[in-house]
Amino acid sequence: MKKCYWLLLLLSLAGQAQFHVNGIIKDSYTKKPLPFVSIVQDGNYSISDVDGKFSIASKEKTCVLKFSYTGYTSAEISLDDEKKFFSILLNPIAYDLNEVVVSNKNPALEVIRKTIRNKAQNNPLQKLKTFEFKAYNKLLITANPDSIDGRIDTVYIKKAFGKKEPKIDSSDYKFKKVITKQHLFQTEKISQFQFNDKGFKETILGTKMSGFKHPIYEILAFNLQSFSIYDNQYELFETKYNSPIADHTYQQYRFKMLDSISVQGRKTYMIYFKNRKKSKAAGLEGVLYIDAENFAVNKAIMRIKGLLDISGTHEFEYLPDEKIWFPVHKVFKIVKGKNNYDIRILGETLPFDADDDNTDDTRKKVASDFTYLISESSLLDIHQNIPVKIRDPFLFMEVKKDAPNQDEEFWNRYRKDTLDLRSQRTYIALDSLVSKQKIEKRLFVGRKVLNGYVPFGYFDFDLRYLISYNNYEGFRFGVGGKTSEQFSRIFRLDGYTAYGTKDGHYKYNLGAAIRIGNHSSTWLGASYTDDIREIGSTSFAVDKRVFKLYNPRPINVSTFYSYQSWRAYFETRFIPKTESIGQLSYAQIEPKFNYQYLLNGKTYQVFNMTTAQFSLQWNPFSDYMQTEDGRLEVEKRFPKFTFQFTQTLPKWLQNDFVFGKIDFRTEYEKKYLNGQKTSALLEAGYAFGDVPLTHLYSTSPNSLTDDKILQRITIAGKNSFETMYFNEFFSSQYLTLQGKHAFRKVRISRKAKPVFVLVTRMAWGDLRKKEQHIGFEYKTLDKGYFESGLEINQIYSGFGIVGFYRYGPNQLPRFEDNIALKLSFVWDLGF
């Protein structure tokens, strides 16, 4: 009886087995591949890829494949079980092969024009008032075992004096053995998508990542491809490209009619599009399937081929009641491209071989060259034009608290098919591997280190406090940090202590805070600080903590003031797409340089301040994710705006001066498809009332007063004025504007990748009540300040050279005094 069951099982499996054939389609005369050739098999349509390659899976070992391509005669072949690879040659017809021309018009272009005109009535995000659906997504990093040789080879390692030593290489064999049983990485996700007039939001109901108990939010938020194909820009692998159906697409793309077929019983045109420019970064290539009646897209294949070969496929279903094609299936795939360097995908380093016939820098193919990433999404439970209520519609994504803990019954309700044995083994094997090698813990530690912390039990040590240098303290050694989530998620302690070798004084801070709102990341806290601060420096309280290997500007700063302050504060993200901090503080301040402040006939060398401050950063175009740990900004978009208001409180705790300050900053950044980037920064401040020099504005200078150019060489700051001397200008009101344009990285070698950046900066300002400041010489910016320069960053191992020139009304008499040469260092993590 058992033998009968085994026989039935084998027969069932044999019935499900598929016969695979591969091939390439070329022009019979030029021998060049033909992209997107129509292939018909038993009434089913498919197409070749952009390189003319195709892969067909059939349950029948003997069947007929028919190939058709506009401008070429058709061809057909019969399959058999002997041959697995076919080279198909199509003969061109006598008329023009670039475009089908009828009555001096390109029919494909006419179809595209009508598609663009009808976008509003065919785009679900515009035509439908509301909709909601659930989506099952499965992402794999894997390889096809049949593509890997898997033999054990002998390789020769170069030794001293040119000798070669044989060595057994079993890497391909081991890789094939592993990949036959399991995938390299696997994750599943169940989401609910909701759309109404307030927004479009994804809520993750379930998530499962091989090897990880807790989800990696960066992977969940990673945008592989656009939801809509009707936007003027189409996003593929977090890079935006001009869409082939954008409003002014004719200048960028060529179009060609490939075929006319039937999709769900509706006549459909197949339109091939290709970028007019040769640069791969300039645009997409692919096929649009366009309904002949309403000119809606019912299928789309978008592809970009360069360092990586990336493709996105969209499939739609026609809804007759709504008269619209609605998306039901998406596929995203990354395979080998034209590249000799390692590429990192979701943290995995995958070395891809060059696919360029003109390169001499080739290497032997290894097993991982066959590795690819594929993500597939299937939509279900689709409803349109029904009442849809979205909680927190300003959020781009929300991860439910129980999403990582869903049981198999939950998953089986949404999976199209049950997990195969290879996928099941992936979860088991990677869960064991990640646990054994403590990968999840190492990832957790790595995140902390990138933010400047080293976790140690209940405490995270802050790397910023270890060592620094400035002209007042000399070397500053310290230690500090905060309690970790392991200690408590609702209560934290933080602090530091430091010692300056030159001034011989200890500095310290101690604080505590309690979380009162998890959803809005709201904290209440208090702290005491005894430390020093650079005079005239402007800082926004809401600025995120930024960890740097070094901070170059303070190295040459010598004018500080000491302060002992008590502070009570709250921080929150309660207001949508904002982060804000409000605080009340009392401080005793003593300038550490020759300075007196004159007010009403009385001079002050030490003074008291009681201040109230509110700081807010507004990121209206960024995307936010709500998680169990709080709200995260997962997609930074520009412009961003920061506001801050500070006011001293008269007669509160012996406050000496009455003044206020209004500060504003806006940032803008635009990345181009060719790798270039333009950025702009505008900052402004207005101080009113009786303001001591310590709290005025110095606009971030970064140059020494030494005579020789070489004596003034230091390390360039990020947004500082490189030709402006320290303490040269002070203002009670100011405005600065700077612009940068970074050209595409020039890759000379793995360590030499220079980036040329053009920079220009300008500042205007004025100072009221100049007579109040005694014992300190300075100038004002009422005539303006201008400098421009060139940065050549990352010349070698992150180091570069920066040169700036000072001009305009505040130009110095000696030519060489207007020149600043600096070193730069950019830490490129390669993500």
Short mmCIF file of C-alpha atoms in Angstrom, two decimals, residues 90-326:
data_model
loop_
_atom_site.label_atom_id
_atom_site.label_comp_id
_atom_site.label_asym_id
_atom_site.label_seq_id
_atom_site.Cartn_x
_atom_site.Cartn_y
_atom_site.Cartn_z
CA LEU A 90 14.19 36.87 -38.07
CA ASN A 91 14.43 38.34 -41.58
CA PRO A 92 13.75 42.07 -41.95
CA ILE A 93 11.13 43.32 -44.39
CA ALA A 94 12.11 45.93 -46.95
CA TYR A 95 10.54 48.98 -45.27
CA ASP A 96 12.05 51.15 -42.53
CA LEU A 97 12.97 49.07 -39.50
CA ASN A 98 13.19 51.88 -36.93
CA GLU A 99 9.55 52.82 -36.95
CA VAL A 100 6.36 51.68 -38.65
CA VAL A 101 5.27 54.56 -40.86
CA VAL A 102 1.75 54.86 -42.24
CA SER A 103 0.75 58.04 -44.05
CA ASN A 104 3.87 59.77 -42.71
CA LYS A 105 2.72 59.12 -39.14
CA ASN A 106 4.11 56.80 -36.50
CA PRO A 107 1.08 54.84 -35.19
CA ALA A 108 2.87 54.12 -31.91
CA LEU A 109 3.33 57.85 -31.32
CA GLU A 110 -0.34 58.49 -31.97
CA VAL A 111 -1.30 55.84 -29.40
CA ILE A 112 1.09 57.33 -26.83
CA ARG A 113 -0.36 60.82 -27.38
CA LYS A 114 -3.86 59.50 -26.70
CA THR A 115 -2.59 57.60 -23.64
CA ILE A 116 -1.16 60.81 -22.21
CA ARG A 117 -4.35 62.76 -22.92
CA ASN A 118 -6.44 60.11 -21.15
CA LYS A 119 -4.22 59.62 -18.08
CA ALA A 120 -6.60 61.36 -15.68
CA GLN A 121 -9.55 59.11 -16.53
CA ASN A 122 -7.43 55.93 -16.46
CA ASN A 123 -5.30 56.57 -13.37
CA PRO A 124 -6.97 54.87 -10.34
CA LEU A 125 -5.48 57.53 -8.05
CA GLN A 126 -7.37 60.21 -10.00
CA LYS A 127 -10.52 58.53 -11.29
CA LEU A 128 -11.51 56.57 -8.18
CA LYS A 129 -12.64 58.44 -5.09
CA THR A 130 -11.53 55.65 -2.77
CA PHE A 131 -10.14 52.15 -2.90
CA GLU A 132 -8.55 49.60 -0.62
CA PHE A 133 -6.93 46.21 -1.06
CA LYS A 134 -4.59 43.74 0.58
CA ALA A 135 -1.28 42.69 -0.94
CA TYR A 136 0.91 39.65 -0.43
CA ASN A 137 4.59 40.28 -1.16
CA LYS A 138 7.44 37.78 -1.27
CA LEU A 139 11.04 38.88 -1.75
CA LEU A 140 13.90 36.50 -2.45
CA ILE A 141 17.64 36.77 -2.92
CA THR A 142 18.43 33.52 -4.66
CA ALA A 143 19.99 31.79 -7.67
CA ASN A 144 19.02 29.11 -10.17
CA PRO A 145 21.01 25.97 -9.23
CA ASP A 146 20.90 24.73 -12.84
CA SER A 147 22.91 27.78 -13.96
CA ILE A 148 25.81 26.98 -11.63
CA ASP A 149 28.52 24.55 -12.73
CA GLY A 150 29.32 23.43 -9.19
CA ARG A 151 32.60 21.72 -10.07
CA ILE A 152 35.62 21.69 -7.78
CA ASP A 153 38.44 23.48 -9.66
CA THR A 154 42.12 24.03 -9.22
CA VAL A 155 43.19 27.67 -9.07
CA TYR A 156 46.69 29.11 -8.89
CA ILE A 157 47.64 31.66 -6.26
CA LYS A 158 50.47 34.07 -7.03
CA LYS A 159 53.32 33.92 -4.53
CA ALA A 160 56.61 35.74 -4.16
CA PHE A 161 59.02 35.89 -7.13
CA GLY A 162 56.23 35.10 -9.59
CA LYS A 163 55.66 31.56 -8.38
CA LYS A 164 52.17 30.09 -8.54
CA GLU A 165 50.82 27.65 -6.01
CA PRO A 166 47.88 25.35 -6.83
CA LYS A 167 44.88 25.48 -4.53
CA ILE A 168 41.59 23.60 -4.52
CA ASP A 169 38.60 25.92 -5.08
CA SER A 170 35.33 24.37 -3.94
CA SER A 171 33.35 27.62 -3.57
CA ASP A 172 31.09 26.93 -6.58
CA TYR A 173 30.41 23.41 -5.39
CA LYS A 174 29.51 24.59 -1.88
CA PHE A 175 27.37 27.44 -3.23
CA LYS A 176 25.38 25.16 -5.52
CA LYS A 177 24.89 22.69 -2.68
CA VAL A 178 23.45 25.43 -0.49
CA ILE A 179 21.34 27.15 -3.17
CA THR A 180 19.79 23.85 -4.25
CA LYS A 181 18.29 23.44 -0.78
CA GLN A 182 17.41 27.02 0.12
CA HIS A 183 17.43 30.70 -0.84
CA LEU A 184 20.00 33.21 0.40
CA PHE A 185 17.35 35.48 1.90
CA GLN A 186 13.57 35.48 2.06
CA THR A 187 10.92 37.80 3.42
CA GLU A 188 7.12 37.89 3.23
CA LYS A 189 4.73 40.73 3.90
CA ILE A 190 0.95 41.18 4.11
CA SER A 191 -0.22 44.78 3.78
CA GLN A 192 -3.46 46.69 3.62
CA PHE A 193 -3.46 49.67 1.25
CA GLN A 194 -6.04 52.42 1.63
CA PHE A 195 -6.70 55.48 -0.53
CA ASN A 196 -9.05 58.43 -0.13
CA ASP A 197 -8.92 62.20 -0.57
CA LYS A 198 -6.59 62.52 2.45
CA GLY A 199 -3.84 60.17 1.39
CA PHE A 200 -2.54 56.76 0.35
CA LYS A 201 -1.26 54.57 3.17
CA GLU A 202 0.20 51.10 3.62
CA THR A 203 -0.47 49.24 6.88
CA ILE A 204 1.67 46.13 7.39
CA LEU A 205 -0.46 43.42 8.99
CA GLY A 206 2.15 40.68 8.90
CA THR A 207 5.87 40.48 8.22
CA LYS A 208 8.29 37.59 8.25
CA MET A 209 12.04 37.81 7.58
CA SER A 210 14.24 34.74 7.44
CA GLY A 211 16.61 34.77 10.38
CA PHE A 212 15.15 37.79 12.18
CA LYS A 213 12.70 37.87 15.07
CA HIS A 214 12.17 41.61 14.65
CA PRO A 215 11.64 43.24 11.24
CA ILE A 216 14.33 45.37 9.63
CA TYR A 217 12.36 48.54 9.03
CA GLU A 218 14.77 49.77 6.33
CA ILE A 219 13.87 46.77 4.16
CA LEU A 220 10.13 47.17 4.79
CA ALA A 221 10.30 50.82 3.73
CA PHE A 222 12.46 50.18 0.66
CA ASN A 223 10.55 51.32 -2.43
CA LEU A 224 11.41 48.93 -5.24
CA GLN A 225 8.93 50.20 -7.86
CA SER A 226 6.16 52.75 -8.25
CA PHE A 227 2.56 51.86 -7.53
CA SER A 228 1.28 54.05 -10.36
CA ILE A 229 2.64 54.00 -13.89
CA TYR A 230 0.81 57.25 -14.74
CA ASP A 231 3.03 59.64 -12.76
CA ASN A 232 5.44 61.82 -14.72
CA GLN A 233 8.30 60.10 -12.93
CA TYR A 234 8.54 56.35 -12.49
CA GLU A 235 10.52 54.99 -9.54
CA LEU A 236 12.66 51.87 -9.88
CA PHE A 237 14.94 50.75 -7.04
CA GLU A 238 14.53 54.13 -5.29
CA THR A 239 15.67 56.02 -8.40
CA LYS A 240 13.24 58.20 -10.35
CA TYR A 241 13.18 58.18 -14.15
CA ASN A 242 11.10 60.19 -16.58
CA SER A 243 8.08 58.10 -17.50
CA PRO A 244 7.46 57.06 -21.13
CA ILE A 245 3.97 58.55 -20.73
CA ALA A 246 5.09 61.76 -19.04
CA ASP A 247 3.66 65.01 -20.41
CA HIS A 248 6.72 65.79 -22.58
CA THR A 249 7.91 62.27 -23.27
CA TYR A 250 8.39 62.65 -27.04
CA GLN A 251 11.71 64.46 -26.62
CA GLN A 252 13.24 61.61 -24.62
CA TYR A 253 11.78 58.35 -25.96
CA ARG A 254 11.32 56.64 -29.31
CA PHE A 255 8.20 54.51 -29.79
CA LYS A 256 7.50 51.56 -32.04
CA MET A 257 4.38 49.45 -32.57
CA LEU A 258 5.24 45.81 -31.93
CA ASP A 259 1.94 44.01 -32.24
CA SER A 260 -1.80 44.03 -31.63
CA ILE A 261 -3.08 41.34 -29.25
CA SER A 262 -6.06 40.56 -27.02
CA VAL A 263 -5.82 41.03 -23.25
CA GLN A 264 -8.86 39.90 -21.24
CA GLY A 265 -10.90 40.05 -24.44
CA ARG A 266 -9.95 43.66 -25.22
CA LYS A 267 -7.84 44.73 -28.18
CA THR A 268 -4.44 45.90 -26.98
CA TYR A 269 -1.47 47.61 -28.67
CA MET A 270 2.06 46.58 -27.72
CA ILE A 271 4.25 49.71 -27.81
CA TYR A 272 8.01 49.41 -27.46
CA PHE A 273 9.77 52.47 -26.05
CA LYS A 274 13.46 53.25 -25.83
CA ASN A 275 15.51 56.20 -24.63
CA ARG A 276 16.73 58.43 -27.47
CA LYS A 277 20.03 59.06 -25.68
CA LYS A 278 22.71 56.42 -25.44
CA SER A 279 23.31 57.08 -21.76
CA LYS A 280 21.71 54.28 -19.73
CA ALA A 281 21.07 56.66 -16.83
CA ALA A 282 18.91 58.92 -18.98
CA GLY A 283 15.79 56.81 -19.25
CA LEU A 284 13.90 53.55 -19.27
CA GLU A 285 13.31 50.91 -21.91
CA GLY A 286 10.37 48.54 -22.12
CA VAL A 287 6.91 47.75 -23.44
CA LEU A 288 3.53 49.31 -22.75
CA TYR A 289 0.35 47.32 -23.41
CA ILE A 290 -2.33 49.91 -24.19
CA ASP A 291 -6.06 49.29 -24.42
CA ALA A 292 -7.22 50.22 -27.94
CA GLU A 293 -10.56 51.57 -26.69
CA ASN A 294 -9.81 53.76 -23.67
CA PHE A 295 -6.02 54.02 -24.12
CA ALA A 296 -5.29 52.81 -20.61
CA VAL A 297 -2.19 50.81 -19.75
CA ASN A 298 -3.12 47.18 -18.97
CA LYS A 299 0.44 45.89 -18.64
CA ALA A 300 3.84 47.56 -18.40
CA ILE A 301 7.43 46.38 -18.44
CA MET A 302 9.95 48.98 -17.26
CA ARG A 303 13.67 48.28 -17.41
CA ILE A 304 16.97 50.05 -16.83
CA LYS A 305 20.24 48.34 -17.60
CA GLY A 306 23.59 49.60 -16.37
CA LEU A 307 25.56 48.57 -13.31
CA LEU A 308 22.54 46.45 -12.51
CA ASP A 309 19.87 45.06 -14.79
CA ILE A 310 16.66 46.18 -13.07
CA SER A 311 13.15 45.54 -14.28
CA GLY A 312 9.64 46.19 -13.00
CA THR A 313 6.49 44.56 -14.40
CA HIS A 314 2.92 45.72 -13.75
CA GLU A 315 -0.19 43.71 -14.60
CA PHE A 316 -3.77 44.99 -14.45
CA GLU A 317 -7.32 43.64 -14.37
CA TYR A 318 -10.21 45.35 -16.14
CA LEU A 319 -13.10 46.40 -13.90
CA PRO A 320 -16.14 46.80 -16.19
CA ASP A 321 -18.31 48.60 -13.61
CA GLU A 322 -15.68 51.27 -13.07
CA LYS A 323 -14.37 51.09 -16.67
CA ILE A 324 -10.81 51.12 -15.44
CA TRP A 325 -7.75 48.85 -15.42
CA PHE A 326 -6.69 48.26 -11.80
#
